[in-house]
Coordinates of C-alpha atoms and ligand atoms in Angstrom, one line a residue:
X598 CA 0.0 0.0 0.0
X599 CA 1.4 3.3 -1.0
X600 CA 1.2 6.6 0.9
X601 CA 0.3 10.3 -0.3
X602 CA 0.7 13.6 1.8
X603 CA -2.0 15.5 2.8
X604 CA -0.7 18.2 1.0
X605 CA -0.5 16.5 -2.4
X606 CA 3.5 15.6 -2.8
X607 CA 3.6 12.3 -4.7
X608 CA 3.0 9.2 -3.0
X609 CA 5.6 7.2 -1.0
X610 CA 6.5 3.3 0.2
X611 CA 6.0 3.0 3.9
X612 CA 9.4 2.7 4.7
X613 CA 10.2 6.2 3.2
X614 CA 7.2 7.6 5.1
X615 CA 8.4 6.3 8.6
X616 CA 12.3 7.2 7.7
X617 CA 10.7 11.1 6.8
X618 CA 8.3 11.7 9.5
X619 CA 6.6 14.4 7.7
X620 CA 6.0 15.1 3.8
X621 CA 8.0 17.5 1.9
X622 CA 5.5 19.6 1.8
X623 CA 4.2 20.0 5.1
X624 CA 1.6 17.6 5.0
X625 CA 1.2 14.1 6.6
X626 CA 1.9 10.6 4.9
X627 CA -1.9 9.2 4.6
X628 CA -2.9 5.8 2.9
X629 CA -3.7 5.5 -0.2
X630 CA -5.9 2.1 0.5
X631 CA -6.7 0.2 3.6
X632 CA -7.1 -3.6 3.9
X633 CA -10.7 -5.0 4.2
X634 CA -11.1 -7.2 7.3
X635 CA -14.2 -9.7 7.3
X636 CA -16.0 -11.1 9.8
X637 CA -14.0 -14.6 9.6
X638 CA -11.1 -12.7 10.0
X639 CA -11.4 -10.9 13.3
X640 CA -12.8 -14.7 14.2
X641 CA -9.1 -15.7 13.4
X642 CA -7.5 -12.7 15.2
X643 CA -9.0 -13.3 18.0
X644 CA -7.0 -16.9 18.5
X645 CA -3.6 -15.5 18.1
X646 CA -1.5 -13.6 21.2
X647 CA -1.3 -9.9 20.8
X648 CA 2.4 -9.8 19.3
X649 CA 1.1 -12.2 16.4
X650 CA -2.5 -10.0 15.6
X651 CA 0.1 -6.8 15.5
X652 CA 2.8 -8.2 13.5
X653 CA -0.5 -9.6 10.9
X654 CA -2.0 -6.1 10.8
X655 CA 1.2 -4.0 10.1
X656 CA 2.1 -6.5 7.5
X657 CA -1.2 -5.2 5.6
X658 CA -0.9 -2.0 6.8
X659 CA 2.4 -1.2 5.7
X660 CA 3.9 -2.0 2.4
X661 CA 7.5 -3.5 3.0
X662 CA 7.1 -5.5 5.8
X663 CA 6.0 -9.0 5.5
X664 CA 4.8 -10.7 9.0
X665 CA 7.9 -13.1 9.7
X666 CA 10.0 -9.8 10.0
X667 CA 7.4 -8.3 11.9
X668 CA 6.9 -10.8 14.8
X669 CA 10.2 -10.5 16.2
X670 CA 10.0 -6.7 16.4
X671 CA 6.3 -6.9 17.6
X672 CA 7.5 -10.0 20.5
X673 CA 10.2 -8.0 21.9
X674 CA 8.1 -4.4 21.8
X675 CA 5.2 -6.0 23.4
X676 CA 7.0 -8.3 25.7
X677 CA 7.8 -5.7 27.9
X678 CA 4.0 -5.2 29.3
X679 CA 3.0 -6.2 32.5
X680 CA -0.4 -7.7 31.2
X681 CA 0.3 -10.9 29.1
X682 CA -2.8 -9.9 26.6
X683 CA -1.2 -6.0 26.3
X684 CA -4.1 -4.3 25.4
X685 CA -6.7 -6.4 27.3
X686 CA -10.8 -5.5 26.7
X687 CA -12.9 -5.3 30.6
X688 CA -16.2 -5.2 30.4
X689 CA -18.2 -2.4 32.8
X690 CA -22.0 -2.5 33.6
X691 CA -24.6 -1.7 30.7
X692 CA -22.9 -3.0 27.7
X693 CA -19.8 -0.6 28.2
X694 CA -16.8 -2.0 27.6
X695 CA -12.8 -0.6 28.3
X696 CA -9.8 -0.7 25.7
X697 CA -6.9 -0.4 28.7
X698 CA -3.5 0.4 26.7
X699 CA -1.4 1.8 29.4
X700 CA 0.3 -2.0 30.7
X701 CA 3.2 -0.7 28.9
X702 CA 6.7 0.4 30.6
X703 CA 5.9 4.3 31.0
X704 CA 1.7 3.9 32.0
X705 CA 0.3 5.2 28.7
X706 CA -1.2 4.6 25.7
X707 CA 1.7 6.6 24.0
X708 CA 3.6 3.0 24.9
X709 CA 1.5 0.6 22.6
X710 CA 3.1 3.0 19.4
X711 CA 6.6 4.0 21.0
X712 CA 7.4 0.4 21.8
X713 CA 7.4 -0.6 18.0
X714 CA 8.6 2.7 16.4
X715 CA 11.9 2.3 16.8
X716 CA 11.8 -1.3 14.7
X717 CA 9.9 0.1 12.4
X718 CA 12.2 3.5 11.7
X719 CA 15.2 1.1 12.0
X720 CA 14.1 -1.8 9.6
X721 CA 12.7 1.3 7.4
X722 CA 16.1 2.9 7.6
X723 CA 18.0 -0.1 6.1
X724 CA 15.6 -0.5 3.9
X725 CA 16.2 3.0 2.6
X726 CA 19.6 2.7 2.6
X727 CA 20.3 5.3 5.2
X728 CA 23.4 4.5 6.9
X729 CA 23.6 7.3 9.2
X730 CA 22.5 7.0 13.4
X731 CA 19.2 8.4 13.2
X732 CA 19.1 11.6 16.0
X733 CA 15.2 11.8 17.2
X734 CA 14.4 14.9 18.6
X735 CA 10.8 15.4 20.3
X736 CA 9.3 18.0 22.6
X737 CA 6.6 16.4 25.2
X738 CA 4.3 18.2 27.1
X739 CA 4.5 14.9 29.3
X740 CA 3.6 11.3 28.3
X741 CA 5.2 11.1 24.5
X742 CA 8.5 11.9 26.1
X743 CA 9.3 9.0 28.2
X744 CA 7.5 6.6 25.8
X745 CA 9.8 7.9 23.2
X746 CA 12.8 7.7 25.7
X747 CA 11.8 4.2 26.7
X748 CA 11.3 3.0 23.4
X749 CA 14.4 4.2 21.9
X750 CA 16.9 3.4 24.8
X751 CA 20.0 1.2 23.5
X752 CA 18.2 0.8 20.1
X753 CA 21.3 0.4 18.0
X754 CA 21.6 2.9 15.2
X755 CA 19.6 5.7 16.9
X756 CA 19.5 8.4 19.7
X757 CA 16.9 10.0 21.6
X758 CA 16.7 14.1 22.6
X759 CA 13.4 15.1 24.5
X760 CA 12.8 18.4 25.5
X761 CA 10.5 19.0 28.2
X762 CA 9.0 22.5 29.8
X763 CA 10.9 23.5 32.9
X764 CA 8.0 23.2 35.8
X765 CA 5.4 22.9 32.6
X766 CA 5.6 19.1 33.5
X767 CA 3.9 16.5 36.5
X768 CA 6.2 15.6 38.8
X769 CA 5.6 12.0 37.9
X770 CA 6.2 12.8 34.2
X771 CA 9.4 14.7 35.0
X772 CA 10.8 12.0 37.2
X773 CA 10.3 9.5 35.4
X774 CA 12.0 11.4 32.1
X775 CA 14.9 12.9 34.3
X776 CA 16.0 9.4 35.4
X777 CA 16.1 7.4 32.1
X778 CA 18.8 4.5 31.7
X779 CA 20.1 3.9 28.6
X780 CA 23.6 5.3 26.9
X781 CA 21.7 7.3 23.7
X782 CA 19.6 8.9 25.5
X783 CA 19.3 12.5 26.1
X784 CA 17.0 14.7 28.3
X785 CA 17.3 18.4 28.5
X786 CA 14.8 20.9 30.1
X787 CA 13.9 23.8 28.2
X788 CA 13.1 27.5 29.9
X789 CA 9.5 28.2 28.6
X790 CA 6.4 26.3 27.7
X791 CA 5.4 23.3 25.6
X792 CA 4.8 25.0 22.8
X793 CA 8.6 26.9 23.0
X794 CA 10.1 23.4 23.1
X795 CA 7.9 22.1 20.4
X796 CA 8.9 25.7 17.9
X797 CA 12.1 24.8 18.9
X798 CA 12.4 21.2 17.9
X799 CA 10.7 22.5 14.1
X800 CA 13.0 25.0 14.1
X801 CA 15.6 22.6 14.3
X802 CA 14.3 20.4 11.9
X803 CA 14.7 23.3 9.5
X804 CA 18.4 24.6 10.6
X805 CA 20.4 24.1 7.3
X806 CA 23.8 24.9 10.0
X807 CA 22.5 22.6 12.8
X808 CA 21.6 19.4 10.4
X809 CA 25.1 20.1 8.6
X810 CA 26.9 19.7 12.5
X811 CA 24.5 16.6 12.8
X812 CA 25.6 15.3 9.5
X813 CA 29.3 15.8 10.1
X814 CA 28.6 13.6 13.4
X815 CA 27.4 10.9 11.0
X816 CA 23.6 11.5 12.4
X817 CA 20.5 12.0 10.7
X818 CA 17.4 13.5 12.2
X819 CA 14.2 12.5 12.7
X820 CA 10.9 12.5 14.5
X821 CA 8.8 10.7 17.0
X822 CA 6.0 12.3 17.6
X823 CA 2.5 11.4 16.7
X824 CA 2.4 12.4 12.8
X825 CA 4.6 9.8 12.3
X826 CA 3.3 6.9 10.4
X827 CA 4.8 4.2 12.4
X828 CA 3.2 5.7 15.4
X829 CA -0.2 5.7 13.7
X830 CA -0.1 1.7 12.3
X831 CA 0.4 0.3 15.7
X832 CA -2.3 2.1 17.1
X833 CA -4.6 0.7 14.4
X834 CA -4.0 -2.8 15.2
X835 CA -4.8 -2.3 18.9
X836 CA -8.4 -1.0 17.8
X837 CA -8.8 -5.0 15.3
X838 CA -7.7 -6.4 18.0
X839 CA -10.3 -5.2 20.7
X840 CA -12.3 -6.1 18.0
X841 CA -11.8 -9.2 18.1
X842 CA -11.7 -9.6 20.9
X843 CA -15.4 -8.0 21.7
X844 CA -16.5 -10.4 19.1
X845 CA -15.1 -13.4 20.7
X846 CA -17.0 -12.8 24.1
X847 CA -20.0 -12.1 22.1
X848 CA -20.3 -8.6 23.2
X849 CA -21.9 -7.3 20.1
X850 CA -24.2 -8.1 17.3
X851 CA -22.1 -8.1 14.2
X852 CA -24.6 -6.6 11.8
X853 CA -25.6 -3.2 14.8
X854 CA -22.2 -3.0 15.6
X855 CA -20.5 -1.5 18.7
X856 CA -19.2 2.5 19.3
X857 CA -16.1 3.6 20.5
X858 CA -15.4 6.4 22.6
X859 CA -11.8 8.1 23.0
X860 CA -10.1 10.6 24.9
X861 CA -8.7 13.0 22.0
X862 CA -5.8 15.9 21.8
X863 CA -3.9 15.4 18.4
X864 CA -6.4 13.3 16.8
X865 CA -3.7 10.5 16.5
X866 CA -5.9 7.9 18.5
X867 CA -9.2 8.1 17.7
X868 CA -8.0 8.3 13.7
X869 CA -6.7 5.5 14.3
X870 CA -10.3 4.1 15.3
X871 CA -11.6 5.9 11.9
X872 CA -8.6 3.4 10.0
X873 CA -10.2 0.3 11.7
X874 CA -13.7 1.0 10.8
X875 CA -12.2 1.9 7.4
X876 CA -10.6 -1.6 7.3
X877 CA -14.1 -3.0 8.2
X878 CA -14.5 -2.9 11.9
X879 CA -18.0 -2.2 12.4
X880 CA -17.5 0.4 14.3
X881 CA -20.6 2.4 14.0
X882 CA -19.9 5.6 15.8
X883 CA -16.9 7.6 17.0
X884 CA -17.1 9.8 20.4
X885 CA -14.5 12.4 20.3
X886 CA -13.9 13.2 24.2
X887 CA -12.4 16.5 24.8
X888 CA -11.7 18.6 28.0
X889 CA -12.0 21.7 28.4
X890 CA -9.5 22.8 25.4
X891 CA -12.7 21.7 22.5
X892 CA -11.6 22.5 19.7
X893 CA -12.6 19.4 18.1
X894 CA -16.1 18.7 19.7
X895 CA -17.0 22.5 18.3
X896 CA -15.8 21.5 15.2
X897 CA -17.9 18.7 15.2
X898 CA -21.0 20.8 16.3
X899 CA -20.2 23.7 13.8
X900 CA -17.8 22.5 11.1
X901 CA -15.5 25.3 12.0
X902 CA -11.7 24.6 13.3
X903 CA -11.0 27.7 15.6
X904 CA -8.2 27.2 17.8
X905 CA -8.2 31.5 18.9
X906 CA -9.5 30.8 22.1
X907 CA -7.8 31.0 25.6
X908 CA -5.7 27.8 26.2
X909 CA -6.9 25.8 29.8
X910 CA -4.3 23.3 32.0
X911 CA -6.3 20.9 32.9
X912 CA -6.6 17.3 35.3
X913 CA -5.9 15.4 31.4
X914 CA -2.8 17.5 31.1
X915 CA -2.0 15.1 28.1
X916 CA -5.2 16.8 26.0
X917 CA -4.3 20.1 27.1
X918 CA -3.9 20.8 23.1
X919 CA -5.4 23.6 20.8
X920 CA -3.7 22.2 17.1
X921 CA -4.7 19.0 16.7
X922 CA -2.2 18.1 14.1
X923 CA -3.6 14.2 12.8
X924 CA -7.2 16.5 12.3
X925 CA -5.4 17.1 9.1
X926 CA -5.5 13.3 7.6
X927 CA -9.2 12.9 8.3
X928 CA -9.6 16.4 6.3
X929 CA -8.3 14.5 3.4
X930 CA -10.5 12.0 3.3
X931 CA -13.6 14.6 4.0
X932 CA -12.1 16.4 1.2
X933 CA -12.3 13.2 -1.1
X934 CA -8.6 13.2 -1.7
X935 CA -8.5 16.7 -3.1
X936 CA -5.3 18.3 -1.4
X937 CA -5.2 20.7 -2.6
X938 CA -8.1 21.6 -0.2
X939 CA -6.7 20.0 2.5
X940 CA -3.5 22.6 1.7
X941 CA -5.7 25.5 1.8
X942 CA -7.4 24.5 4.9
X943 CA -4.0 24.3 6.2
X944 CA -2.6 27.6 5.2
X945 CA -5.8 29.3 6.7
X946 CA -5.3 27.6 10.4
X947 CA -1.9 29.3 9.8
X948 CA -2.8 32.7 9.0
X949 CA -6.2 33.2 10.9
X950 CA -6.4 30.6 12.9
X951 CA -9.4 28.6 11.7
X952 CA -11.3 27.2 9.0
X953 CA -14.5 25.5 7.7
X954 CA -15.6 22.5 6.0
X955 CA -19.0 22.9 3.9
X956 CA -22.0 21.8 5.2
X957 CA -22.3 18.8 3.0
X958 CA -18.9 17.8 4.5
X959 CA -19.9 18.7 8.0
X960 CA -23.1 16.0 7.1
X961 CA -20.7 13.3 7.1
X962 CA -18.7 14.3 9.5
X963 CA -21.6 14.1 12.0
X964 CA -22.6 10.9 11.0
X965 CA -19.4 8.7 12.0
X966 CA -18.6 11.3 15.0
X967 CA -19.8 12.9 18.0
X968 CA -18.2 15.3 19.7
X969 CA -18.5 16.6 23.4
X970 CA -16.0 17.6 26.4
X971 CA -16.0 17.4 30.2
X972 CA -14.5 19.8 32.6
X973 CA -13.0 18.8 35.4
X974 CA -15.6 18.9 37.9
X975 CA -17.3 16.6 35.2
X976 CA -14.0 14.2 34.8
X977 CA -13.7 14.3 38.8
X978 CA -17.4 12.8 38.9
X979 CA -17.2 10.3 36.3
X980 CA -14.3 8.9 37.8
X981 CA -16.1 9.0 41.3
X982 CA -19.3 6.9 40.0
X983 CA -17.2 4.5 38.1
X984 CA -15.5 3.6 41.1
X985 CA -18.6 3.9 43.4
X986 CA -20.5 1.6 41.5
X987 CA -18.1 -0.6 39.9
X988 CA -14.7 -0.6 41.7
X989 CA -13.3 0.4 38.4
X990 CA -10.4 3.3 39.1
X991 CA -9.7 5.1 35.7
X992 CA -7.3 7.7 35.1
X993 CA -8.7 11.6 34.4
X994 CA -8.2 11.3 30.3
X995 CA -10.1 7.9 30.6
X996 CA -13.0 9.4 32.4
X997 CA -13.1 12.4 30.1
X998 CA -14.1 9.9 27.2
X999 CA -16.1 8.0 30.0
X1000 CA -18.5 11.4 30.8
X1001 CA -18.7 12.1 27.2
X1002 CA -20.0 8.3 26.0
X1003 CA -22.7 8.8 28.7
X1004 CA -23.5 12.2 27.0
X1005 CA -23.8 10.3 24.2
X1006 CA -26.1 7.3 25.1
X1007 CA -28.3 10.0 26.6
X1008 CA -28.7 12.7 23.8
X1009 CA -29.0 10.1 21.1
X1010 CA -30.6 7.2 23.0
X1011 CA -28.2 4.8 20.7
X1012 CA -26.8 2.0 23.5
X1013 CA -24.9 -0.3 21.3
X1014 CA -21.9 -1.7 23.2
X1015 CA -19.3 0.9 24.0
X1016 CA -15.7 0.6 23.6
X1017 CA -13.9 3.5 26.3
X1018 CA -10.6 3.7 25.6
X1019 CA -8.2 4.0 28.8
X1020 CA -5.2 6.2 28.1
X1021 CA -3.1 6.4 31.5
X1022 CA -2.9 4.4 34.7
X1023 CA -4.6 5.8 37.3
X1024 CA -1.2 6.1 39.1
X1025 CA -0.1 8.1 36.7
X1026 CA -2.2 10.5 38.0
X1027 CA -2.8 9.4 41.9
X1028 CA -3.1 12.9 43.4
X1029 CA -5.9 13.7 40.6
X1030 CA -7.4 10.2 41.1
X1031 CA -7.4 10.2 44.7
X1032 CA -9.1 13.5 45.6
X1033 CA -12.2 12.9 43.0
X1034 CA -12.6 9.4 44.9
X1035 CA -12.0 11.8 48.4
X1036 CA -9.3 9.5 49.7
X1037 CA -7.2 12.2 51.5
X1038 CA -3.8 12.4 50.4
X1039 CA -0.6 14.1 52.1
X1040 CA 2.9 14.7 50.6
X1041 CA 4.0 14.3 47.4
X1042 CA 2.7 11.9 43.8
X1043 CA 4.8 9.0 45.2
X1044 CA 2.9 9.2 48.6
X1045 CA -0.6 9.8 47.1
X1046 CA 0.2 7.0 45.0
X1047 CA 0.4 4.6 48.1
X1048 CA -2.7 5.9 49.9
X1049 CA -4.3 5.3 46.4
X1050 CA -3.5 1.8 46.8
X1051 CA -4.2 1.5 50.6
X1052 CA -7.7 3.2 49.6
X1053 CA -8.3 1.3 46.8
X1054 CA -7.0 -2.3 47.0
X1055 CA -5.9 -2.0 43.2
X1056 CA -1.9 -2.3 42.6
X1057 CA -0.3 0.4 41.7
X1058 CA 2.4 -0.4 38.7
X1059 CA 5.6 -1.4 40.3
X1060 CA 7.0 1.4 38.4
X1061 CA 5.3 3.9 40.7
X1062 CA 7.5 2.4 43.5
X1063 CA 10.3 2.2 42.0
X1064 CA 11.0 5.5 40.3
X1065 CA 10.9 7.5 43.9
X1066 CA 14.4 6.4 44.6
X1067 CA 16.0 6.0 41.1
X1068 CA 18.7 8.4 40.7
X1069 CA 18.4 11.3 38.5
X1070 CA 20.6 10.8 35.7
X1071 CA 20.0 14.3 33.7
X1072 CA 19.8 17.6 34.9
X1073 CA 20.4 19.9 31.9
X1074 CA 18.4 22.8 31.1
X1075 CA 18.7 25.1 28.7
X1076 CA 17.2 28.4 27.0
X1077 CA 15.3 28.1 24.0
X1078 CA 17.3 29.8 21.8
X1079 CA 19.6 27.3 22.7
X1080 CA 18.4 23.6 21.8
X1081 CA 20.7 22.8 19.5
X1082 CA 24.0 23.7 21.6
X1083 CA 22.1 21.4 23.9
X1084 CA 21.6 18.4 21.4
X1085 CA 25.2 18.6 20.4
X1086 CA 26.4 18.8 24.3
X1087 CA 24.5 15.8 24.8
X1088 CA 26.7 13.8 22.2
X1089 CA 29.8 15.3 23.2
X1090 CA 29.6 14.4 27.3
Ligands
PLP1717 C1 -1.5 11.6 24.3 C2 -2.6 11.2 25.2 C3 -4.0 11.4 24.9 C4 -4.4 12.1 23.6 O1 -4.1 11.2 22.5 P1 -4.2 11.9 21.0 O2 -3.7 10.8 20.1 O3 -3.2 13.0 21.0 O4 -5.5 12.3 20.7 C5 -4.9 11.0 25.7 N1 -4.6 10.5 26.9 C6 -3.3 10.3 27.3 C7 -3.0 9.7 28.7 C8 -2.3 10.6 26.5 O5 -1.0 10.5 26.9

């Protein structure tokens, strides 16, 4: 299957997508095609172990690949989860059912893509004939940063720079970046916000004198955040998977379907939902769960993208997100593959600020999605019923797509099973957790973690222990006119 940017620059082999990142042009790598799945074969999916389904589905996903080379990368990237079935389905009162993808080694869903990226940008590298140690550089506002760190650590061929917000961080989050293992890695804090370190990073990747330094080191750069098209393939197997899986405990009538609801900032999970109904999951409706930062649920209401409006921090820090970057392969497809559109969509977002689709276009969109949000007195109380009435502890960005499926089933009467996706580990966000389920907590994120557990009963991740006492291993910080000095000194120490 070939791939075509957004923005219209010609179409691409997977490999070549993954190696770039980002088109030429601006635009993201999008699929030309998608595999149809049947009925009989979600029956067969359903009998192999996690590492086998994924390694079957990113052979059809991604041209290049055939399964045999696939498995190993898919065994050792999923082998490090805690839960043997990795992305395991639990099934809630009233037909609601929950996707949990954070059993990987940092907590969050960002795991089930980061864990297999760097295979796939390795094996695409070779492929490409790229000879050169491939440099990543990312910014994280919090979760992508250790996933990528994780996932990257003593990969040979590659190195790993996250930049993080000085203090723009949870304390979790930045311990668990500031004390990474591994000899390629690299963490630097940046003076400013998220979206300094992120201009920065771009910046970067467009700094004829700083890729010329890189390339005298023998180092090529690249990306790992969640444009990426071997960050968006994993995460459309875990979606045929769950599928399968619902169908094998007879959860849902094949011909009515099931909905799914997700917790949305980028737009790079729940488009990945879209690719599996596209493949022939049925799938019958998408809930787009935002916070307080809805952007997309007015979108979906309205059918115009207007991200001028104030910019909230929020309990689901990880949505706290105003440019919803994977919006943009969706648009293609609204657009009927004219990118030309897409382009000028783009260019308008970058000079005013917003745009809008017709209303013909808007039809559509409001047929496969629905869009709401919940504050956080909302999230607080969706995670305090769910534990009240069914001993199920989810994390804030879970219980954001939690309030917003119930919004759903009420306004439209529609109760076909629901599929809510679970982003985070509660303990990644114990303080938060805690107080909405009014289990009083003293000290720091490491102590409300333990009362958490005391309170609850349910295990905390053994790396919530662990990471209190694991020595910090990088303390740089630098201005942000000054990232690249800071990649360099990383190489150099
Ligand atoms: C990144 C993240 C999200 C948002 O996912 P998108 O793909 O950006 O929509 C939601 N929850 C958690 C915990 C995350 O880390």
């Amino acid at each position: 299957m070939a791939f075509v940017s957004t923005r219209g620059a010609g179409r691409v082999s997977a490999p070549e997508a993954i190696v770039r990142g980002i088109a030429p042009d601006g635009g993201l790598y999008a699929p030309e095609s998608l595999p149809q799945w049947s009925r009989k074969d979600f029956e067969a999916l359903a009998r192999l172990p996690y590492a086998q389904r994924a390694a079957l589905i990113l052979s059809q996903l991604l041209d290049g690949f055939t399964e045999e080379e696939l498995l190993p990368m898919a065994q050792s990237a999923y082998g490090r989860f805690s839960d043997p079935a990795v992305a395991p389905v639990r099934a809630l009162k009233d037909r609601r059912y929950v996707l949990e993808l954070f059993h990987g080694p940092t907590m969050a869903f960002k795991d089930m893509a980061l864990q297999m990226l760097p295979w796939l940008m390795t094996a695409s590298a070779r492929k490409q004939g790229e000879e050169r140690e491939i440099a990543i550089l990312t910014a994280t506002s919090g979760d992508t940063g250790k996933a990528a760190l994780e996932g990257f650590r003593d990969v040979p061929g590659t190195s790993v720079t996250v930049f993080y917000p000085l203090g723009g961080v949870s304390a979790v989050q930045e311990k668990q970046m500031v004390t990474s293992r591994g000899k390629n890695v690299h963490v630097t804090a940046v003076r400013g916000n998220f979206d300094d370190a992120q201009t920065g990073v771009k910046q970067l990747f467009a700094d004829p004198g700083f890729i010329a330094q890189m390339n005298a080191r023998g180092k090529t750069l690249s990306s790992a955040n969640s444009i990426n098209l071997g960050r968006l393939a994993p995460q459309v197997a875990y979606y045929l998977s769950a599928c399968a899986d619902l169908l094998a405990q007879g959860a849902f009538d094949w011909d009515a379907g099931f909905n799914v609801a997700v917790p949305t900032g980028n737009f790079g999970n729940i488009l990945a939902a879209w690719y599996a109904h596209r493949c022939g999951a049925p799938i019958r409706r998408l809930v787009c769960a935002s916070n307080c930062n809805n952007v997309l649920s007015d979108f979906i209401r309205t059918g115009v993208y207007d991200r001028c409006r104030p910019f909230h921090k929020t309990i689901s820090p990880s949505m706290d997100i105003l440019i919803s970057s994977n919006l943009e392969r969706f648009l293609l497809e609204l657009a009927d593959g004219d990118a030309a559109q897409v382009n000028a969509w783009m260019q308008q977002l970058k000079t005013e600020g917003a745009y809008e689709i017709t209303p013909t276009m808007l039809l559509r969109l409001r047929a496969s999605f629905f869009g709401g949000f919940a504050d956080d007195e909302k999230t607080r109380a969706a995670i305090a019923k769910t534990w009240a009435e069914e001993k199920y502890l989810m994390d804030p960005h879970t219980a954001v797509a939690e309030a917003v499926a119930e919004d759903y089933r009420r306004e439209t009467g529609d109760d076909r099973p629901m599929l809510i996706v679970s982003t985070a580990s509660p303990y990644k966000f114990s303080a938060d957790v805690a107080q909405a389920i009014q289990v009083p907590v003293s000290g720091d994120a490491f102590d409300a973690a333990r009362e958490l557990e005391a309170a609850t009963g349910i295990p905390a991740p053994a790396q919530v222990a662990a990471l209190r006492d694991l020595p910090v291993l990088h303390s740089r910080v630098c201005d942000r006119d000054k990232m690249g000095e800071a990649v360099l000194a990383g190489f150099d120490d």
